[in-house]
PDB file of C-alpha atoms in Angstrom:
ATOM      1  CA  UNK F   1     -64.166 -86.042 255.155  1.00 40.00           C
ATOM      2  CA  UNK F   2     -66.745 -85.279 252.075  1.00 45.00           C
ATOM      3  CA  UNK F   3     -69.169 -83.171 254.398  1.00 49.00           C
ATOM      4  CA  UNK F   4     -70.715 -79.985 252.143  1.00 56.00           C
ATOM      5  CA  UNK F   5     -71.866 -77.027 253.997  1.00 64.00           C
ATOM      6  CA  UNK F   6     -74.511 -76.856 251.245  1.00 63.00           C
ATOM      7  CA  UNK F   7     -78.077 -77.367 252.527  1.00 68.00           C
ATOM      8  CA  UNK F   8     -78.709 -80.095 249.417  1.00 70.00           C
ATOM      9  CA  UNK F   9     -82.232 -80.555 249.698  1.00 68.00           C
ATOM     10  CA  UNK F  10     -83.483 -78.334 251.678  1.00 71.00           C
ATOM     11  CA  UNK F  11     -85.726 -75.586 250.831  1.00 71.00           C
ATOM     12  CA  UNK F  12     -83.851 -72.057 250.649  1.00 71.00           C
ATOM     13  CA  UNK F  13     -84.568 -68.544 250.452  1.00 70.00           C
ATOM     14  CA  UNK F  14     -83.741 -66.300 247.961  1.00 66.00           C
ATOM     15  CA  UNK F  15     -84.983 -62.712 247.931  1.00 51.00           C
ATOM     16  CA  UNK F  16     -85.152 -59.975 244.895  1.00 52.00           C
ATOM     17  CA  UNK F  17     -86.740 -57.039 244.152  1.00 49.00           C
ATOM     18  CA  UNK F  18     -90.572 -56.320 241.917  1.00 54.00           C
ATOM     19  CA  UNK F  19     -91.057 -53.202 239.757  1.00 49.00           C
ATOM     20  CA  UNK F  20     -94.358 -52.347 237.633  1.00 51.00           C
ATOM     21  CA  UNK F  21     -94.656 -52.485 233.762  1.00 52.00           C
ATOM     22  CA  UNK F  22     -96.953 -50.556 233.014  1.00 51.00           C
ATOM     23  CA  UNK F  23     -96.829 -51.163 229.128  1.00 51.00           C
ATOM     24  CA  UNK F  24     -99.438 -54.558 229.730  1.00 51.00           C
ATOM     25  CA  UNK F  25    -102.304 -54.924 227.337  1.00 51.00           C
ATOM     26  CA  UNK F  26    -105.272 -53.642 229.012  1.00 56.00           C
ATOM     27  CA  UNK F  27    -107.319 -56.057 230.812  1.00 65.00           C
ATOM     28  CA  UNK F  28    -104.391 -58.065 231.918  1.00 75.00           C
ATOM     29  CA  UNK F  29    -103.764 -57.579 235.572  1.00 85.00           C
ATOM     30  CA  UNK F  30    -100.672 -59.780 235.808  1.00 91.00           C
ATOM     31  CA  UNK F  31     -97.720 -58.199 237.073  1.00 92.00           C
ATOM     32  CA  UNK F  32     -94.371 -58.858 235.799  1.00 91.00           C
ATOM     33  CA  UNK F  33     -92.008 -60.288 238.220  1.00 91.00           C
ATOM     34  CA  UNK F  34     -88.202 -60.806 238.016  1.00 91.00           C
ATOM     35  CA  UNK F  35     -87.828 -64.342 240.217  1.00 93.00           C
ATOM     36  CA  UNK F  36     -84.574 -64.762 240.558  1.00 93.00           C
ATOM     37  CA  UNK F  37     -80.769 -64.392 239.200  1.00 93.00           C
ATOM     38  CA  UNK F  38     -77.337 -65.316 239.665  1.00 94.00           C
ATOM     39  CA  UNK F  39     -76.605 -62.366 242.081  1.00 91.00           C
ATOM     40  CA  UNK F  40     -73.922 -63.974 244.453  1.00 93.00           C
ATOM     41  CA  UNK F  41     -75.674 -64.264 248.157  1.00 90.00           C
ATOM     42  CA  UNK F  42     -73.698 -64.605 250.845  1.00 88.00           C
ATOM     43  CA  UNK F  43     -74.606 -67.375 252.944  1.00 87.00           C
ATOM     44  CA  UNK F  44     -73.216 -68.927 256.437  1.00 85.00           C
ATOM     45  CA  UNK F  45     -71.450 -71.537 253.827  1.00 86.00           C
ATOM     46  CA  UNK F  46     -69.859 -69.225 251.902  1.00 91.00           C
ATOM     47  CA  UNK F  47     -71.121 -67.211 248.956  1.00 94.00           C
ATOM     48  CA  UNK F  48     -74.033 -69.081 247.194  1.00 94.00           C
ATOM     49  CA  UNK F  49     -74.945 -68.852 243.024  1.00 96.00           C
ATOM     50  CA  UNK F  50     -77.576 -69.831 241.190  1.00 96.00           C
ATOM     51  CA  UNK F  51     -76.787 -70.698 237.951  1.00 97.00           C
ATOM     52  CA  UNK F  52     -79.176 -69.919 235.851  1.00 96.00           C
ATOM     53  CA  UNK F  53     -79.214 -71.846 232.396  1.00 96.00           C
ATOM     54  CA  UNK F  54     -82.644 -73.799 231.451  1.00 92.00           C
ATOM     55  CA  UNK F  55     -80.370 -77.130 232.233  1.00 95.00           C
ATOM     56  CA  UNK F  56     -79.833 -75.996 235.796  1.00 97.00           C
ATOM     57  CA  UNK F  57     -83.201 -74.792 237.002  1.00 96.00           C
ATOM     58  CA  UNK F  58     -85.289 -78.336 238.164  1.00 96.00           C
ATOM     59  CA  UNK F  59     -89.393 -77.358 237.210  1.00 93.00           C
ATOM     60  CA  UNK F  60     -90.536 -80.159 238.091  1.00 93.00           C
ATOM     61  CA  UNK F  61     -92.446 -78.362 240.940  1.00 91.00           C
ATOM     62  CA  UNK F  62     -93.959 -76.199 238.355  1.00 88.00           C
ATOM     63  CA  UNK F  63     -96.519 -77.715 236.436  1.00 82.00           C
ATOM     64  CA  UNK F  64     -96.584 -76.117 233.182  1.00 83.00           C
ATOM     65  CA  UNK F  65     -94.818 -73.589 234.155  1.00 82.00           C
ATOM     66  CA  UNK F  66     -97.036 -71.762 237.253  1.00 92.00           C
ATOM     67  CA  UNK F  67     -95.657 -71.851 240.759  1.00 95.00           C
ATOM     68  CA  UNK F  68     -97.719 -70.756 244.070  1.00 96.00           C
ATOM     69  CA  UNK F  69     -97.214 -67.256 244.899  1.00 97.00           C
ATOM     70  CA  UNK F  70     -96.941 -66.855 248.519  1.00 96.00           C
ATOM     71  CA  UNK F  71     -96.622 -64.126 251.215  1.00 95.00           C
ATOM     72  CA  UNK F  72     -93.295 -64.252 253.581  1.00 92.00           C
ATOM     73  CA  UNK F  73     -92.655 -68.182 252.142  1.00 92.00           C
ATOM     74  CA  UNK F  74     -95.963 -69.097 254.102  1.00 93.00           C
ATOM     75  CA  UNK F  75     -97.634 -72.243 252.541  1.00 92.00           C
ATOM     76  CA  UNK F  76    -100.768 -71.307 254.305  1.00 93.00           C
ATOM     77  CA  UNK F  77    -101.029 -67.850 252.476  1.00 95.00           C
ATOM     78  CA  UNK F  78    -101.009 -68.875 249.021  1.00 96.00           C
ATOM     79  CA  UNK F  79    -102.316 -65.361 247.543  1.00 97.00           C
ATOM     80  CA  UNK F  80    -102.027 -66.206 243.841  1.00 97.00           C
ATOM     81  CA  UNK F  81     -99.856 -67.660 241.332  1.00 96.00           C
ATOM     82  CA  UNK F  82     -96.683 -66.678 239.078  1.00 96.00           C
ATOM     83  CA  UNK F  83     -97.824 -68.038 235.496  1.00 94.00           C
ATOM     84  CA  UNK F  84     -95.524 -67.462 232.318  1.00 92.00           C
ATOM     85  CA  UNK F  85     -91.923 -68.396 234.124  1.00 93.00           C
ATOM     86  CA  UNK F  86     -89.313 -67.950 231.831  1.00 92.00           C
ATOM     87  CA  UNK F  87     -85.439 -67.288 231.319  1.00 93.00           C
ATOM     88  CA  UNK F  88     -84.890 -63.991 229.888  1.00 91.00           C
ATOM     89  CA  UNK F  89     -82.189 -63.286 227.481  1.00 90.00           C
ATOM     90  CA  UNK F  90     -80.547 -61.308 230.238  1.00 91.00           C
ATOM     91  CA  UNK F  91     -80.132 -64.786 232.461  1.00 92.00           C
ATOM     92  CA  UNK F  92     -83.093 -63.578 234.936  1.00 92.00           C
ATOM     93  CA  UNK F  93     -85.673 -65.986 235.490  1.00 93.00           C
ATOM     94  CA  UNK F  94     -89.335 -64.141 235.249  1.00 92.00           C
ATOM     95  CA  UNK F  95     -92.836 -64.596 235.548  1.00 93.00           C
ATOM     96  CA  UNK F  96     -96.422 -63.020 236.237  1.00 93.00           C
ATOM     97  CA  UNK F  97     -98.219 -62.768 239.429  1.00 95.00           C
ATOM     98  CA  UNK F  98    -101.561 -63.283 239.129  1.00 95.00           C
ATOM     99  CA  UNK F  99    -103.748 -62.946 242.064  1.00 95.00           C
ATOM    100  CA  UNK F 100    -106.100 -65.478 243.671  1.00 95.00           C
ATOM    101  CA  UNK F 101    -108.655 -65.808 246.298  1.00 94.00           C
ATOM    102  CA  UNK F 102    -106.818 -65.577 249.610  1.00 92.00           C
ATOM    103  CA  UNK F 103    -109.098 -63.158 251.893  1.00 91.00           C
ATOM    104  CA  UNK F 104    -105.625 -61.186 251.880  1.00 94.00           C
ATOM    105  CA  UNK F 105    -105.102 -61.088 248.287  1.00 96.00           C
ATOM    106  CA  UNK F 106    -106.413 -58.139 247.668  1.00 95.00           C
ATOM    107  CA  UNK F 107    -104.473 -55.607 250.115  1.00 95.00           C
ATOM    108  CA  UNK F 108    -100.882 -57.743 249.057  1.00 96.00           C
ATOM    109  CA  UNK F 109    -101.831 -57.139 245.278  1.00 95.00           C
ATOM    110  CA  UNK F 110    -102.977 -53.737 245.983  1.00 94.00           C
ATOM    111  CA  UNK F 111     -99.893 -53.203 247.778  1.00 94.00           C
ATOM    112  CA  UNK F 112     -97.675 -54.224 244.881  1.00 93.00           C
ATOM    113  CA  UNK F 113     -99.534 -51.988 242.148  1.00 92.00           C
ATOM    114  CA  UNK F 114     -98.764 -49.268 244.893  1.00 91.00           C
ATOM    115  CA  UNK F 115     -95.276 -49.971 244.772  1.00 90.00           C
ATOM    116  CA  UNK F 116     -95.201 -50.602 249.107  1.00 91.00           C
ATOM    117  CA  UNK F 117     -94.572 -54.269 248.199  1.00 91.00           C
ATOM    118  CA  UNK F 118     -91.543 -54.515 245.835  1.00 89.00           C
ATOM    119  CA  UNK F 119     -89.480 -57.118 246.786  1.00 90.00           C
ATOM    120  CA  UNK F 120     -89.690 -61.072 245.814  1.00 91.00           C
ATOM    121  CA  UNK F 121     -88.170 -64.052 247.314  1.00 91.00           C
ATOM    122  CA  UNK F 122     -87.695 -67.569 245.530  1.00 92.00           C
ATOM    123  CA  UNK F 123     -87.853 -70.914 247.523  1.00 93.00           C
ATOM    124  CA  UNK F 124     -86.264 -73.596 246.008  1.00 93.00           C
ATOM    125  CA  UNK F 125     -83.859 -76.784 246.540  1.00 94.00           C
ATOM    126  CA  UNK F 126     -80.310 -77.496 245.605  1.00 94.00           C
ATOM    127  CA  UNK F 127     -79.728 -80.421 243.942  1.00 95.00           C
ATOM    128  CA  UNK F 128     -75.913 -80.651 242.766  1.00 95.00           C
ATOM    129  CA  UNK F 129     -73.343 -77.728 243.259  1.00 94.00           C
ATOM    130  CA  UNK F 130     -69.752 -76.980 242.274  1.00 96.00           C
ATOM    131  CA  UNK F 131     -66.938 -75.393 244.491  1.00 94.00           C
ATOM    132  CA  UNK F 132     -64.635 -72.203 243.438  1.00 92.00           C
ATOM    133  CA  UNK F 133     -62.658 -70.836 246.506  1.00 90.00           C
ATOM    134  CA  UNK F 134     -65.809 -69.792 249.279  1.00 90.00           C
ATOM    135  CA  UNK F 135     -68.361 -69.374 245.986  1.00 95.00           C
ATOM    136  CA  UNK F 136     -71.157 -72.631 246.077  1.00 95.00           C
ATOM    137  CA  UNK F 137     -72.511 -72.632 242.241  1.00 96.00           C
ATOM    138  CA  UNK F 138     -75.437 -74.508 242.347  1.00 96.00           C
ATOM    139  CA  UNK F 139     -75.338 -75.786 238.619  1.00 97.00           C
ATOM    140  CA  UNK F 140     -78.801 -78.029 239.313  1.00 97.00           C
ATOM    141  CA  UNK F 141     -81.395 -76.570 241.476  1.00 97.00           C
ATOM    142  CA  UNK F 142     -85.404 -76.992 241.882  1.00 95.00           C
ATOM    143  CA  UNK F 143     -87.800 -74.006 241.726  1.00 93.00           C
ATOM    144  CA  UNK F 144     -90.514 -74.181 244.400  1.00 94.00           C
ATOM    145  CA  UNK F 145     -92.168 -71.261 245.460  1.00 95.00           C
ATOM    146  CA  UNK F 146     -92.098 -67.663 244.475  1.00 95.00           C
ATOM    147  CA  UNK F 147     -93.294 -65.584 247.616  1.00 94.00           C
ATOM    148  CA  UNK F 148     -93.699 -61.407 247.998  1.00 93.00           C
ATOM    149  CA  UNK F 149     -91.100 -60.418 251.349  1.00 89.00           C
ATOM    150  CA  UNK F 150     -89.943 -57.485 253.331  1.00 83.00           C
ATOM    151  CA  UNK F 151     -86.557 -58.236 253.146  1.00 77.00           C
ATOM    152  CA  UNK F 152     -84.696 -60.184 249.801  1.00 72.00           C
ATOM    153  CA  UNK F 153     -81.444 -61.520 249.926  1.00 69.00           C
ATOM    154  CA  UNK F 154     -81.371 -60.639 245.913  1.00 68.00           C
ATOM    155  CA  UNK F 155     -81.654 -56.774 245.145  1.00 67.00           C
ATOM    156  CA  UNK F 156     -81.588 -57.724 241.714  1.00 68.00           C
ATOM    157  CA  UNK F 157     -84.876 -59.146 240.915  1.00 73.00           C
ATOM    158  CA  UNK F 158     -88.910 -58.447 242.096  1.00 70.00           C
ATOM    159  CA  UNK F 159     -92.071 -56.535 240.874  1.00 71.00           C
ATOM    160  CA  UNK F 160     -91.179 -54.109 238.035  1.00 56.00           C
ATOM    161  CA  UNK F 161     -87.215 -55.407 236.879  1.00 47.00           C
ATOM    162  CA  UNK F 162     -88.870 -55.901 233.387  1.00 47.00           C
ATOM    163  CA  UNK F 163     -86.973 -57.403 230.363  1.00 45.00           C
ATOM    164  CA  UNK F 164     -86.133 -55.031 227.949  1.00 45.00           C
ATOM    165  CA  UNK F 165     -85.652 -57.543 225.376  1.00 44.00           C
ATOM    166  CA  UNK F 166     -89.242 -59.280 225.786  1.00 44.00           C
ATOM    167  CA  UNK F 167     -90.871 -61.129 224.018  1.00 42.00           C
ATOM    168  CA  UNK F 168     -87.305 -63.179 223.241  1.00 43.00           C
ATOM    169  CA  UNK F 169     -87.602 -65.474 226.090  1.00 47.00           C
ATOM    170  CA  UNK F 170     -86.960 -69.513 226.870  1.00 50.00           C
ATOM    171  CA  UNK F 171     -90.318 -70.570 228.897  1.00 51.00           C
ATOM    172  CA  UNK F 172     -89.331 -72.637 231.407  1.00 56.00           C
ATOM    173  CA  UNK F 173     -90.912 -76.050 231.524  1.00 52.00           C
ATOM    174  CA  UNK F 174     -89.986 -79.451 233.660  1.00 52.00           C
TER     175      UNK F 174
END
């Protein structure tokens, strides 16, 4: 039997973490996010891996390259929107929050500047995968939603994980 344990499809959750540059030119109150890597997550599959090349990530769901920015994966509380999305040199896929003009956008943004809300989640959809051992690499996978969480599944990515090498980057477009 050909059954795979891998949720093709459906929307999944990937956490990370968000640290603050402060180095922005003034007047721009975007904040730099990491979205996501290829930090093996263990999943009730096995151990799940994003691959993260420009020909594996699907933007189609991201329009010239901005995705809704969401609290706890919550379609109903867009807050803002994570403009900019690109592959850094170091293989981390990154952004910029900007806010918008949920009545809670505010207190979430104000929150992240404070450094209470650091960590990021992605939501997206696997398309293909290969199999090594237990590891799933998901070598073609759709970006959906970038969302601010409690708790990530990724400790390697959120508010503040800056690229040192900026401005190299490959923006991301579908």
């Amino acid at each position: 039997m050909n059954y795979a344990p891998v949720p093709i499809g459906l929307v999944q959750y990937r956490p990370g973490m968000v640290e603050l540059d402060r180095t922005r030119a003034r007047g721009d109150d975007r904040i730099p996010i990491a979205i996501s890597s290829e930090y093996p997550v263990d999943r009730h599959f096995g151990i799940e891996v994003l691959v993260h090349k420009s020909t594996a990530i699907d933007m189609t769901h991201a329009p010239e390259g901005e995705l809704p920015f969401l609290d706890g994966h919550d379609t109903g509380r867009q807050v803002g929107a994570v403009e900019g999305i690109y592959l850094g040199t170091d293989g981390v896929l990154r952004g910029y929050a900007h806010q918008g003009n949920h009545p809670d956008a505010a207190w979430i943004f104000a929150d992240i500047r404070a450094g209470i809300r650091k960590k990021i989640s992605v939501g997206y959809q696997i398309q293909e995968f290969e199999i090594d051992d237990d590891t799933y690499r998901a070598t073609r996978w759709a970006l959906m939603e970038v969302s601010t969480v409690a708790i990530p599944a990724d400790y390697n990515v959120g508010v503040g994980r800056s690229d040192p090498s900026l401005p190299t980057e490959e923006h991301m477009t579908p």
